[in-house]
Coordinates of C-alpha atoms and ligand atoms in Angstrom, one line a residue:
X1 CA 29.9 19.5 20.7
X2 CA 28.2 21.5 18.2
X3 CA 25.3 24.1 19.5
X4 CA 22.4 21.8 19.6
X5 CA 19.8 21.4 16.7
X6 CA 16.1 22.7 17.2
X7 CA 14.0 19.9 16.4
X8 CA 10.3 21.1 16.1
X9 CA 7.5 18.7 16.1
X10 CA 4.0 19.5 13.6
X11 CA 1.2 17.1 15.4
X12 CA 0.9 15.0 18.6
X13 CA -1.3 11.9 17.3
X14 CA -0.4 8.4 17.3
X15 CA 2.8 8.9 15.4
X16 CA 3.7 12.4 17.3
X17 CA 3.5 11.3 20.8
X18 CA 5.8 8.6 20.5
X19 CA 8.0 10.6 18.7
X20 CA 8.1 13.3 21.1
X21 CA 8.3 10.3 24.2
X22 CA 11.5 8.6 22.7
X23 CA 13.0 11.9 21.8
X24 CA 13.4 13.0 25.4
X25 CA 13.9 9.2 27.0
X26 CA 17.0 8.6 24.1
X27 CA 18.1 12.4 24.4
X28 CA 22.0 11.2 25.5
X29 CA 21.9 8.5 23.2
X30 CA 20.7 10.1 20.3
X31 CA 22.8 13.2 20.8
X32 CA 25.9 10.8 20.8
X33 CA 24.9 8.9 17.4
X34 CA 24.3 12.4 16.0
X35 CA 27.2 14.5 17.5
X36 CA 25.5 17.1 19.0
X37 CA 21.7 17.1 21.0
X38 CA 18.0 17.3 19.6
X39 CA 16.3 20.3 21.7
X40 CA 12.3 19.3 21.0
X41 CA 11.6 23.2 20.7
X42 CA 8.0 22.6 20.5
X43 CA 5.3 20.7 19.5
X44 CA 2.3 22.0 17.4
X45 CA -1.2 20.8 17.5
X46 CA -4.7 22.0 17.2
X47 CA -5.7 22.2 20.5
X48 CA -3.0 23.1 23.0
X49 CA -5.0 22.7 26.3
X50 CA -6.3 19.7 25.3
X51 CA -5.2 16.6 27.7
X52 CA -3.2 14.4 26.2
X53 CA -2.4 10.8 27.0
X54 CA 1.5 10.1 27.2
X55 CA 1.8 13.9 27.4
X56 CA 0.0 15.0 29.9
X57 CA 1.7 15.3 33.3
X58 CA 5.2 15.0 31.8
X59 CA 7.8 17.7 30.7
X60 CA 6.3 17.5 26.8
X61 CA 3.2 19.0 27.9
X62 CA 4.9 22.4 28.3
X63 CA 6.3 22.4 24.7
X64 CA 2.4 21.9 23.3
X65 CA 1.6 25.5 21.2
X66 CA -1.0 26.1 18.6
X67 CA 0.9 28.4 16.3
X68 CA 2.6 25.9 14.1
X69 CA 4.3 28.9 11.9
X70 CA 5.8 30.5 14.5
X71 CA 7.3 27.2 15.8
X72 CA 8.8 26.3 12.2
X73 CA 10.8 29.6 11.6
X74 CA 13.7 29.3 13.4
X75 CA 13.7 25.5 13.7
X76 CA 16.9 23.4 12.1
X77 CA 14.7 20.5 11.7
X78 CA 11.0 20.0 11.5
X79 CA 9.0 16.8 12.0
X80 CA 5.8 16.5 10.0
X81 CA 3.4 14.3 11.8
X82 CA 0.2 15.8 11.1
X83 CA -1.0 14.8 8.1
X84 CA -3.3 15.6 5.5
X85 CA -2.7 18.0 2.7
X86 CA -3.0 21.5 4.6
X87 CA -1.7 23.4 6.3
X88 CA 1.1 20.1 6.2
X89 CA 2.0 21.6 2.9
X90 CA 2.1 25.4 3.6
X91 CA 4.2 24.5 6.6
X92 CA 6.5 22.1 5.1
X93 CA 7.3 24.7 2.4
X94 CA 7.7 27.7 5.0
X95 CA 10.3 25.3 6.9
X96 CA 12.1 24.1 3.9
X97 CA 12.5 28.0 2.9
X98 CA 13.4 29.2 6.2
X99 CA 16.4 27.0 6.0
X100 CA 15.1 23.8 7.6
X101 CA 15.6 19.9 7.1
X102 CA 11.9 17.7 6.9
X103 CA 11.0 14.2 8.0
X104 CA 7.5 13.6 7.4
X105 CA 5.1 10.2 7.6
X106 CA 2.9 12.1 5.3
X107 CA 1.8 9.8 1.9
X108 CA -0.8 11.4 1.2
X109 CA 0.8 15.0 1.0
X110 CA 4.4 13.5 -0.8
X111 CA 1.8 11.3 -3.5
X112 CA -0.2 14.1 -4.4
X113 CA 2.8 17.2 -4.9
X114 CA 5.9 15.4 -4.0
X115 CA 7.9 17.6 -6.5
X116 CA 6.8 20.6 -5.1
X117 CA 8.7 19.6 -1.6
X118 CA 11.5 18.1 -3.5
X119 CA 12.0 21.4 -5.7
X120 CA 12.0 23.2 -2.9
X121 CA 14.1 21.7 -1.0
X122 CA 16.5 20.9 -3.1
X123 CA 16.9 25.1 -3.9
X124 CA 17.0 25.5 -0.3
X125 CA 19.6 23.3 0.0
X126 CA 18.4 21.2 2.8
X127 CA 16.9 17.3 3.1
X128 CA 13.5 16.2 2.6
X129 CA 13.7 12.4 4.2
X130 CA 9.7 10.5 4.6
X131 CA 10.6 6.7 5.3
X132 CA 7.7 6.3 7.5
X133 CA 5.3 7.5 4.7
X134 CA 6.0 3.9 2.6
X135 CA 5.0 0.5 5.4
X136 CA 5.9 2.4 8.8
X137 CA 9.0 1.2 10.6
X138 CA 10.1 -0.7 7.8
X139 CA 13.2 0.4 5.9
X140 CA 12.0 0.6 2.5
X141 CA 12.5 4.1 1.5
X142 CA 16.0 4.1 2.1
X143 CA 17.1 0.7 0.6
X144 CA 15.0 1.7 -3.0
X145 CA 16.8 5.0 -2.7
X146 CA 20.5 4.4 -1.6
X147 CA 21.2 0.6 -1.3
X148 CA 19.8 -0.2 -4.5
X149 CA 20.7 3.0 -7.0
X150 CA 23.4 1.2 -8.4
X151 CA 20.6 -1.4 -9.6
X152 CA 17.9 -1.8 -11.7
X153 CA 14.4 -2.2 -10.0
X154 CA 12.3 -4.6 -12.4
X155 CA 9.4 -5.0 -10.1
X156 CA 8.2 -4.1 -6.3
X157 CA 5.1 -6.0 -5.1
X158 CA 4.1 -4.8 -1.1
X159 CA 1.1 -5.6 1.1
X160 CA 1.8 -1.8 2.3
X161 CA -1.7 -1.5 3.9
X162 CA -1.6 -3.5 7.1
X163 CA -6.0 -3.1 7.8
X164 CA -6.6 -4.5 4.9
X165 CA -3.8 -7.1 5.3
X166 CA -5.8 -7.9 8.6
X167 CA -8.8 -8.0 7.5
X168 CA -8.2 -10.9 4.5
X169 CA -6.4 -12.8 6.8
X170 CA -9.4 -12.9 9.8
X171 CA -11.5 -13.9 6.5
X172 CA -9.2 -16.7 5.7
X173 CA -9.0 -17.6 9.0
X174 CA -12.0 -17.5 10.4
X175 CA -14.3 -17.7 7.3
X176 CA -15.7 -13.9 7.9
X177 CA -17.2 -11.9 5.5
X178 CA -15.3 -8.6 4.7
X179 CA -17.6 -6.5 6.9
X180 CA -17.1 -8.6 9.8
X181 CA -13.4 -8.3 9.8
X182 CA -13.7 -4.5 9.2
X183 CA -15.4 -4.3 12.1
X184 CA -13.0 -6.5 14.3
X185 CA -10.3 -3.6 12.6
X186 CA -12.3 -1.0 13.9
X187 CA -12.5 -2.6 17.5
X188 CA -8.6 -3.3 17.3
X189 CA -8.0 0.6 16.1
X190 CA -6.4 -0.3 13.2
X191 CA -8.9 0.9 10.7
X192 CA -10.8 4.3 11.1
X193 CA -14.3 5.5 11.7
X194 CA -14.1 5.6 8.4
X195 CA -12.5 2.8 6.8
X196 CA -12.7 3.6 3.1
X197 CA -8.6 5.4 2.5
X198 CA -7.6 1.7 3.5
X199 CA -10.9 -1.0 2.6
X200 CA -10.7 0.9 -0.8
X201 CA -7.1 1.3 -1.4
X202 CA -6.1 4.8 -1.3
X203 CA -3.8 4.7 1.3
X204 CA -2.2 2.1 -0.6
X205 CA -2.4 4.0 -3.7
X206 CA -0.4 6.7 -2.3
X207 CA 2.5 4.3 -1.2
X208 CA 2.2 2.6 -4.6
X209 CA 2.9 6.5 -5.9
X210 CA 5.7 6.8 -4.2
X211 CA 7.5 3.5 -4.1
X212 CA 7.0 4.0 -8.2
X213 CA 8.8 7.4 -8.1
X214 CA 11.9 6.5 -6.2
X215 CA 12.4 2.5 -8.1
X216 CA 12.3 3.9 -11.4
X217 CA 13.7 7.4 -11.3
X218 CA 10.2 8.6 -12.3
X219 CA 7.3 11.4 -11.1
X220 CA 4.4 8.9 -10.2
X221 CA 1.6 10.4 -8.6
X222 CA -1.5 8.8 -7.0
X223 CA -3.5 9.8 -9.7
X224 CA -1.2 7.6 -12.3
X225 CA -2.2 4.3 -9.8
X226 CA -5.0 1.9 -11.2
X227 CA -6.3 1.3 -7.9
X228 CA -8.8 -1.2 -7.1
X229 CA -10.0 -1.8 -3.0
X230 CA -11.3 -5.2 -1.3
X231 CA -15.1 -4.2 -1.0
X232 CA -16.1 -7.0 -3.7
X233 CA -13.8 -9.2 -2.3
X234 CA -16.1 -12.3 -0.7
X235 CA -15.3 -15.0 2.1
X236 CA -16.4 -17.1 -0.4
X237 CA -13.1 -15.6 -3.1
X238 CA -10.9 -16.7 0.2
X239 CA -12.2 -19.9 0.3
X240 CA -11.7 -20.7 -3.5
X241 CA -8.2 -19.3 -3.0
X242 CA -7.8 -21.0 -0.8
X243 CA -8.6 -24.3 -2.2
X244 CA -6.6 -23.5 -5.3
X245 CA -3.5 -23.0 -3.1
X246 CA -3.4 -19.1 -2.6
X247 CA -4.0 -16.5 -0.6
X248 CA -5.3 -12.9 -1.2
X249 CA -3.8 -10.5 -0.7
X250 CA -4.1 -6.4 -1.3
X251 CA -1.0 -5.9 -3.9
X252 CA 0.7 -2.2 -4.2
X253 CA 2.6 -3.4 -7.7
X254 CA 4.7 -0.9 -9.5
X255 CA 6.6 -2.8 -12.2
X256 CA 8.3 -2.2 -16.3
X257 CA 6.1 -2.9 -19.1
X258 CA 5.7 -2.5 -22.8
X259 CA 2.5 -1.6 -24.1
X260 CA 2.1 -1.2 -27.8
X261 CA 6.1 -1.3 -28.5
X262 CA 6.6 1.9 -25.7
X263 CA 8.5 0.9 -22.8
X264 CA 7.2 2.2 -19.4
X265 CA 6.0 1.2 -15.9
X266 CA 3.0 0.6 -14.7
X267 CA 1.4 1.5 -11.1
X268 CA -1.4 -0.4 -9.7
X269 CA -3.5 -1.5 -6.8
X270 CA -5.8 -3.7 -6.3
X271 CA -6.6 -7.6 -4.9
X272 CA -4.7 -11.0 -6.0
X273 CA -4.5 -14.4 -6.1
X274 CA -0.8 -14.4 -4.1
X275 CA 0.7 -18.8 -4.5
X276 CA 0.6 -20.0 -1.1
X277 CA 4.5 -20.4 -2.1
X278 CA 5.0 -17.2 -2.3
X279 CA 6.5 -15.6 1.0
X280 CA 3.9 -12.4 0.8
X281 CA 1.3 -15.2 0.8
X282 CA 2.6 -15.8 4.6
X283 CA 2.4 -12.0 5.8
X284 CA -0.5 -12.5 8.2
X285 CA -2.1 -9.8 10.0
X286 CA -1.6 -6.2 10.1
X287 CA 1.9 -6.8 8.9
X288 CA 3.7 -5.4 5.6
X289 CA 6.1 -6.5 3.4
X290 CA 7.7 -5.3 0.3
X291 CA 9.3 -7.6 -2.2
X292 CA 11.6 -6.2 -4.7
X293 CA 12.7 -7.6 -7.7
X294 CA 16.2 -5.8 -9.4
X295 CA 18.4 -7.0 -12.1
X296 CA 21.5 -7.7 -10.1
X297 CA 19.8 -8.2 -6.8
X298 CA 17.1 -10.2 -7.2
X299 CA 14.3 -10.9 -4.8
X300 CA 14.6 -8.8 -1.8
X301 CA 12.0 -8.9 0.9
X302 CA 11.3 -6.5 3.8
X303 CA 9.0 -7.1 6.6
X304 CA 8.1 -5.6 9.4
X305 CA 5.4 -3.3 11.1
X306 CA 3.7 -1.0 8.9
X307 CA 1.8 1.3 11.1
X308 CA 1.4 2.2 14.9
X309 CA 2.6 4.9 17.2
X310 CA 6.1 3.5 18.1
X311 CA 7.3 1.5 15.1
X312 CA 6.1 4.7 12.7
X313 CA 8.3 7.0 15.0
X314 CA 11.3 4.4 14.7
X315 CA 11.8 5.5 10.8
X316 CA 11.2 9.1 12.0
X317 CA 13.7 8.9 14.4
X318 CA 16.4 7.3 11.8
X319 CA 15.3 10.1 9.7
X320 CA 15.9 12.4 11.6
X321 CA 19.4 11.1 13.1
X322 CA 20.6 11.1 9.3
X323 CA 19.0 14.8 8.6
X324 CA 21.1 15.8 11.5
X325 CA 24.2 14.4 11.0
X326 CA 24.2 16.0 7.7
X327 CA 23.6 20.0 9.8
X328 CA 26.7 18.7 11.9
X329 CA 29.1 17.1 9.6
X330 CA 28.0 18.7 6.1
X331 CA 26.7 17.2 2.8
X332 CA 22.9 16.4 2.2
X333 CA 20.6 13.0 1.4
X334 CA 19.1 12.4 -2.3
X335 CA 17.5 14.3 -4.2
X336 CA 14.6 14.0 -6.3
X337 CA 15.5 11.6 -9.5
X338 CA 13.3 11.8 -12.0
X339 CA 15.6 11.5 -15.2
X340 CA 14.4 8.6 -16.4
X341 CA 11.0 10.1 -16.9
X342 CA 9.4 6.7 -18.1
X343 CA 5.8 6.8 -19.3
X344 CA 3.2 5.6 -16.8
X345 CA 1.6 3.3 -19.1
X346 CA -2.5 2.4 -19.1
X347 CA -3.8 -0.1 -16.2
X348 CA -5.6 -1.7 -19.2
X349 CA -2.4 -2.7 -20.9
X350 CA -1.3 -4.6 -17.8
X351 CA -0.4 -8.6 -18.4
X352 CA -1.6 -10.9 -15.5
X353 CA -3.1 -14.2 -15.1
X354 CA -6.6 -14.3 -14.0
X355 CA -8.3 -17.0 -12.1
X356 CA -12.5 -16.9 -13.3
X357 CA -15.4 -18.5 -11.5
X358 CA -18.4 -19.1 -13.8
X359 CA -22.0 -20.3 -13.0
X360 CA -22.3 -22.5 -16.6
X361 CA -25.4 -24.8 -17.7
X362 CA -23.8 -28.5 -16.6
X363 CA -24.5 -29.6 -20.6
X364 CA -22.8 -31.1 -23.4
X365 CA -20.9 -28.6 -25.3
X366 CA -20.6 -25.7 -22.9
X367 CA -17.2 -26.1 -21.7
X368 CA -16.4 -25.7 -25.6
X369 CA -18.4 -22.1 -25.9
X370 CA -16.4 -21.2 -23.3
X371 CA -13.2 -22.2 -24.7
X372 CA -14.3 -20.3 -27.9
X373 CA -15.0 -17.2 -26.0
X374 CA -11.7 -17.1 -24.5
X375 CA -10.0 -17.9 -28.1
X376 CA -11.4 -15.0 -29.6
X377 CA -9.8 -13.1 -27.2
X378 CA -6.6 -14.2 -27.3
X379 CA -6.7 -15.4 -24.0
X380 CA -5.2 -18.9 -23.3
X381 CA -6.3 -20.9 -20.9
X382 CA -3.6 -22.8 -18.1
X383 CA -6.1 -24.8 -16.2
X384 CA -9.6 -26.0 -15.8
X385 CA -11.7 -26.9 -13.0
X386 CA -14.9 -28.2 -12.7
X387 CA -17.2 -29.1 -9.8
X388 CA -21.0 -29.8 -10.0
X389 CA -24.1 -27.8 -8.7
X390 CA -22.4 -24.7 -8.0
X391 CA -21.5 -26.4 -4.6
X392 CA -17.7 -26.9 -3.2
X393 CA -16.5 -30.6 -1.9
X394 CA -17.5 -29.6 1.5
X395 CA -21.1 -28.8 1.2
X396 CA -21.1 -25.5 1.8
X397 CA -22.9 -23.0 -1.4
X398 CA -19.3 -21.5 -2.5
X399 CA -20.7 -18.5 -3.8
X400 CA -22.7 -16.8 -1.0
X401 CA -24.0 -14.0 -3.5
X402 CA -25.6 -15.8 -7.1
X403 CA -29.2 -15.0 -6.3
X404 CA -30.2 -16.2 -9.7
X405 CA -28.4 -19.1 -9.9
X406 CA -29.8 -20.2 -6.0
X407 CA -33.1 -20.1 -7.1
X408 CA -32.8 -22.6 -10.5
X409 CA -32.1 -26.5 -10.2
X410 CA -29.1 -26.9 -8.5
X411 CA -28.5 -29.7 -10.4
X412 CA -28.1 -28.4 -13.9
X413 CA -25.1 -25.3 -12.6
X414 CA -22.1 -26.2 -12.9
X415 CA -19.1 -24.5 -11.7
X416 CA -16.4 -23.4 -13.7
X417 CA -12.8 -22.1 -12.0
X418 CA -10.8 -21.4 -15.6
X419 CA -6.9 -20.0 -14.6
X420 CA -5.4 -18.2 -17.6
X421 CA -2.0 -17.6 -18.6
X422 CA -0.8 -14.2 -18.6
X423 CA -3.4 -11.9 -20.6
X424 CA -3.8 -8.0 -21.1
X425 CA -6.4 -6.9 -18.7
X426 CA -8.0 -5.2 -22.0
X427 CA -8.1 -8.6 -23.1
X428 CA -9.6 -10.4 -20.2
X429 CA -12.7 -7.1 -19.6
X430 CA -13.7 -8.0 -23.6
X431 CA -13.5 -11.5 -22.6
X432 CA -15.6 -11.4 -19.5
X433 CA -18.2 -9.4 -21.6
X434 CA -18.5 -12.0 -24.0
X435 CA -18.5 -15.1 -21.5
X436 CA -21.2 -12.8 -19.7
X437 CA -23.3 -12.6 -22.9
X438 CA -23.3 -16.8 -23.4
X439 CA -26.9 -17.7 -22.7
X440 CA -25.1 -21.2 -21.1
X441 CA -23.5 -18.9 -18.6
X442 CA -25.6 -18.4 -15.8
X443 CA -22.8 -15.4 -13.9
X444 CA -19.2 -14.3 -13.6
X445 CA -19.0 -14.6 -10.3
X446 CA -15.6 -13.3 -9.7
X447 CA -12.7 -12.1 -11.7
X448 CA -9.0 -12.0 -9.8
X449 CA -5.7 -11.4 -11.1
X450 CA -3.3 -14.0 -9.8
X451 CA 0.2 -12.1 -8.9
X452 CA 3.7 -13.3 -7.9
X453 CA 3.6 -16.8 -9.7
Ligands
LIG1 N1 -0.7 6.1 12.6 C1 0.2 5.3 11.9 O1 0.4 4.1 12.1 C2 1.0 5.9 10.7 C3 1.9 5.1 10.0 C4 2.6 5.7 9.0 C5 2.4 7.0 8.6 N2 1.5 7.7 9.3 C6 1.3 9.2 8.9 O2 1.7 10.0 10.0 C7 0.9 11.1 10.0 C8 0.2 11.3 11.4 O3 -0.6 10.2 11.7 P1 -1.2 9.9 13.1 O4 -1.8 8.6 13.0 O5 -0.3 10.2 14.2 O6 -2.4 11.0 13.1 P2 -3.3 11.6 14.3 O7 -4.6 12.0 13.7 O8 -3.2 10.6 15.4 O9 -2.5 12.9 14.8 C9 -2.4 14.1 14.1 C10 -1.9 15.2 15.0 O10 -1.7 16.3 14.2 C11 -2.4 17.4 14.8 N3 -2.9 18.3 13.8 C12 -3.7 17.9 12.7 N4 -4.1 19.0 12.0 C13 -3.5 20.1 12.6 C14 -3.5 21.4 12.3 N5 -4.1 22.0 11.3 N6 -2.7 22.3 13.1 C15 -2.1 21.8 14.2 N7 -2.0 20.5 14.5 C16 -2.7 19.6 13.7 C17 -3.5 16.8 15.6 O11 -3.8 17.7 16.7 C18 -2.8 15.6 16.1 O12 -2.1 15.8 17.3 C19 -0.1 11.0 8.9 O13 0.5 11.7 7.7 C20 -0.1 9.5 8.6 O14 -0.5 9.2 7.3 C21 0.8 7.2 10.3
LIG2 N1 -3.8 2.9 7.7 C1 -2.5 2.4 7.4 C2 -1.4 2.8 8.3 C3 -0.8 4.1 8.0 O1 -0.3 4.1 6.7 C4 -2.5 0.8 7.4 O2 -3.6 0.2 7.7 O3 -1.5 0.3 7.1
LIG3 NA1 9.2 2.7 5.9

């Protein structure tokens, strides 16, 4: 067998202990399926004295150090599991140019300066592999970036944030409002102290990014994603979803367009009506899934577990069997590929159909000024429905937050749930301005793109 490889590992967190665990419990195993052994050199974190739960007490502990350069010169592969932009970055660049491979879970790091790592490593000469940055232990990364280069990616929808995937589905559910189920997160450790990267879609952004980048051969950074959380999303949106046969869902889309004759992609995130038919409509929970839509494919679907200690260091551990192989046998992973260099073209250009609650004046005429507002704008409408007093079938107020329209006769408010056919978003903001500006409509109480139909 070969001399064995020097694996070092950069953080001991969720991710990083489990890592570390399986690395020593599969040592044989792995060291067969690679051709030679992984020697865990050491493992870097910020406090080495610290105790540590799963480390503690076993052989790992001994490998703990808090001088993550000097670990990373001299390693043949280095494991990334720290997160956050520095010193991941510094250290991930001092690795790649001292002549190592990288496997990192970082999104946030590979969405913000992805060609940075890329460039380097591809002077280096070595492989720069992140599956569990894109929905955890699910293969994604790989499939968009080998199994499918022959093909042409059309469109990738994911649920790629499983807290907020949980936290829509306890509202359907259950009938909670959003801060309830964020708390329930919390108390399940799925979302953070601070829930805002997921509630308001960073995190997804950042998977959006990179999912972009690799289906369409493109540099797509986080700052090129529309991105929209589920803060205004109600329990009273779920239930009208609900009723109208959908469910909704927090959408990473990254998809081709043509916006005024130039032909691009577009990158955003942000809350939809998903048809109940629709098999991301039944991802429940903290699952993911990504659904890919290619030219000679067709409609893929992956599905699996997104985030958590062990599934996480499953695509670690894949990446770093492949990076591996490649130091024993010879030959390297992708690359970067960028050629096609599409433009990222603007959110506001983006054609979806929208589903519209309105508070309207229950009178003669009004569904027609309606109608006409939606005309002018180009905007056609697919359905109508209508039920009376601002109150659903089942007798509970469906709208939870129209102050205004609570405190006039109930009697003369009716409400209006208009479905669209596909619209530009420009389109659909002018026409929500002038609905708004009707004197016979009372409030716009919610505005949601309907995806996946
Ligand atoms: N937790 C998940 O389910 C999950 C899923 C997919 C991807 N990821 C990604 O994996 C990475 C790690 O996530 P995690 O949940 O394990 O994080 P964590 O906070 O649990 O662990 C981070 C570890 O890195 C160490 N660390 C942080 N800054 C350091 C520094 N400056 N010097 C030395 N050590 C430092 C900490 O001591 C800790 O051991 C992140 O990039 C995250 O986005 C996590
Ligand atoms: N916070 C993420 C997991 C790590 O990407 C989620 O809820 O899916
Ligand atoms: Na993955």
């Amino acid at each position: 067998m070969p001399a064995p490889l020097k694996v070092a590992l950069l953080g001991c967190g969720v991710v990083g202990t489990q890592v570390a665990r399986r690395l020593l419990e599969h040592a044989d195993e792995l060291a067969s399926r690679v051709g030679t052994s992984l020697e865990l050199v050491g493992i870097a974190v910020r406090n080495a004295t610290a105790p540590r739960e799963g480390i503690t007490g076993t052989p790992l502990a001994d490998l703990l150090t808090d001088d993550a350069e000097a670990l990373v010169d001299g390693a043949d592969v280095v494991v990334e599991v720290m997160g956050g932009i520095e010193p991941a970055r510094t250290l991930i660049l001092r690795a790649i140019e001292g002549g190592a491979s990288v496997v990192t879970a970082n999104k946030a790091l590979l969405a913000q300066d992805g060609p940075t790592l890329y460039k380097a490593a591809d002077t280096a000469g070595v492989d720069l592999y992140f599956e569990a940055a894109v929905a955890g232990a699910i293969p994604i990364v790989r499939p968009v970036r080998e199994s499918l280069a022959g093909d042409q990616v059309q469109r990738v929808l994911g649920i790629v944030n499983g807290t907020t995937n949980y936290v829509l589905d306890r509202m359907a559910t259950e009938g909670l409002e959003l801060e309830q189920a964020v708390k329930e997160a919390q108390a399940l450790g799925y979302a953070e102290a601070d829930p805002t990267a997921d509630v308001e879609g960073y995190d997804a952004a950042a998977k959006a990014a990179i999912l972009a980048s690799l289906a369409f051969h493109t540099r797509v950074s986080i700052d090129d994603v529309a991105r929209e959380g589920i803060s205004a999303v109600t329990a009273a949106d779920v239930q009208w979803a609900q009723r109208t046969g959908h469910t909704i869902k927090l959408l990473a889309i990254a998809e081709r367009n043509t916006s005024d004759g130039v032909a691009g992609i577009q990158v955003r995130v942000h809350p939809a009506l998903v048809p109940d038919a629709h098999p991301l409509a039944g991802v429940r929970g903290a699952f993911n899934a990504v659904f890919v839509e290619a030219e000679a494919a067709g409609e893929l679907m992956f599905y699996g577990r997104g985030a958590g200690g062990a599934p996480t260091a499953s695509a670690i551990l894949g990446d770093l069997v492949s990076v591996a192989r490649h130091r024993v046998l010879g030959g390297r992973g992708p690359v970067e590929s960028s050629y096609a260099a599409l433009p990222v073209l603007p959110a506001d250009a983006a054609r979806t159909r929208f589903q519209v609650r309105l508070d309207v004046d229950d009178r003669p005429g009004v569904l027609a000024q309606v109608a006409a507002a939606l005309a002018e704008h180009d905007v056609s409408i697919e359905a109508v429905r209508q039920s009376a007093d601002g109150h659903s079938a089942d007798g509970h107020s469906a709208d939870g937050h129209s102050a205004d329209a609570d405190r006039r006769d109930p009697t003369d408010v009716a409400r209006l749930l208009l479905t669209t056919h596909a619209a530009p978003e420009r389109a659909l903001a002018a026409t929500v301005a002038a609905l708004t500006d009707l004197d016979v409509v009372r409030d716009v109480v919610s505005v949601l793109r309907v995806e996946g139909a």
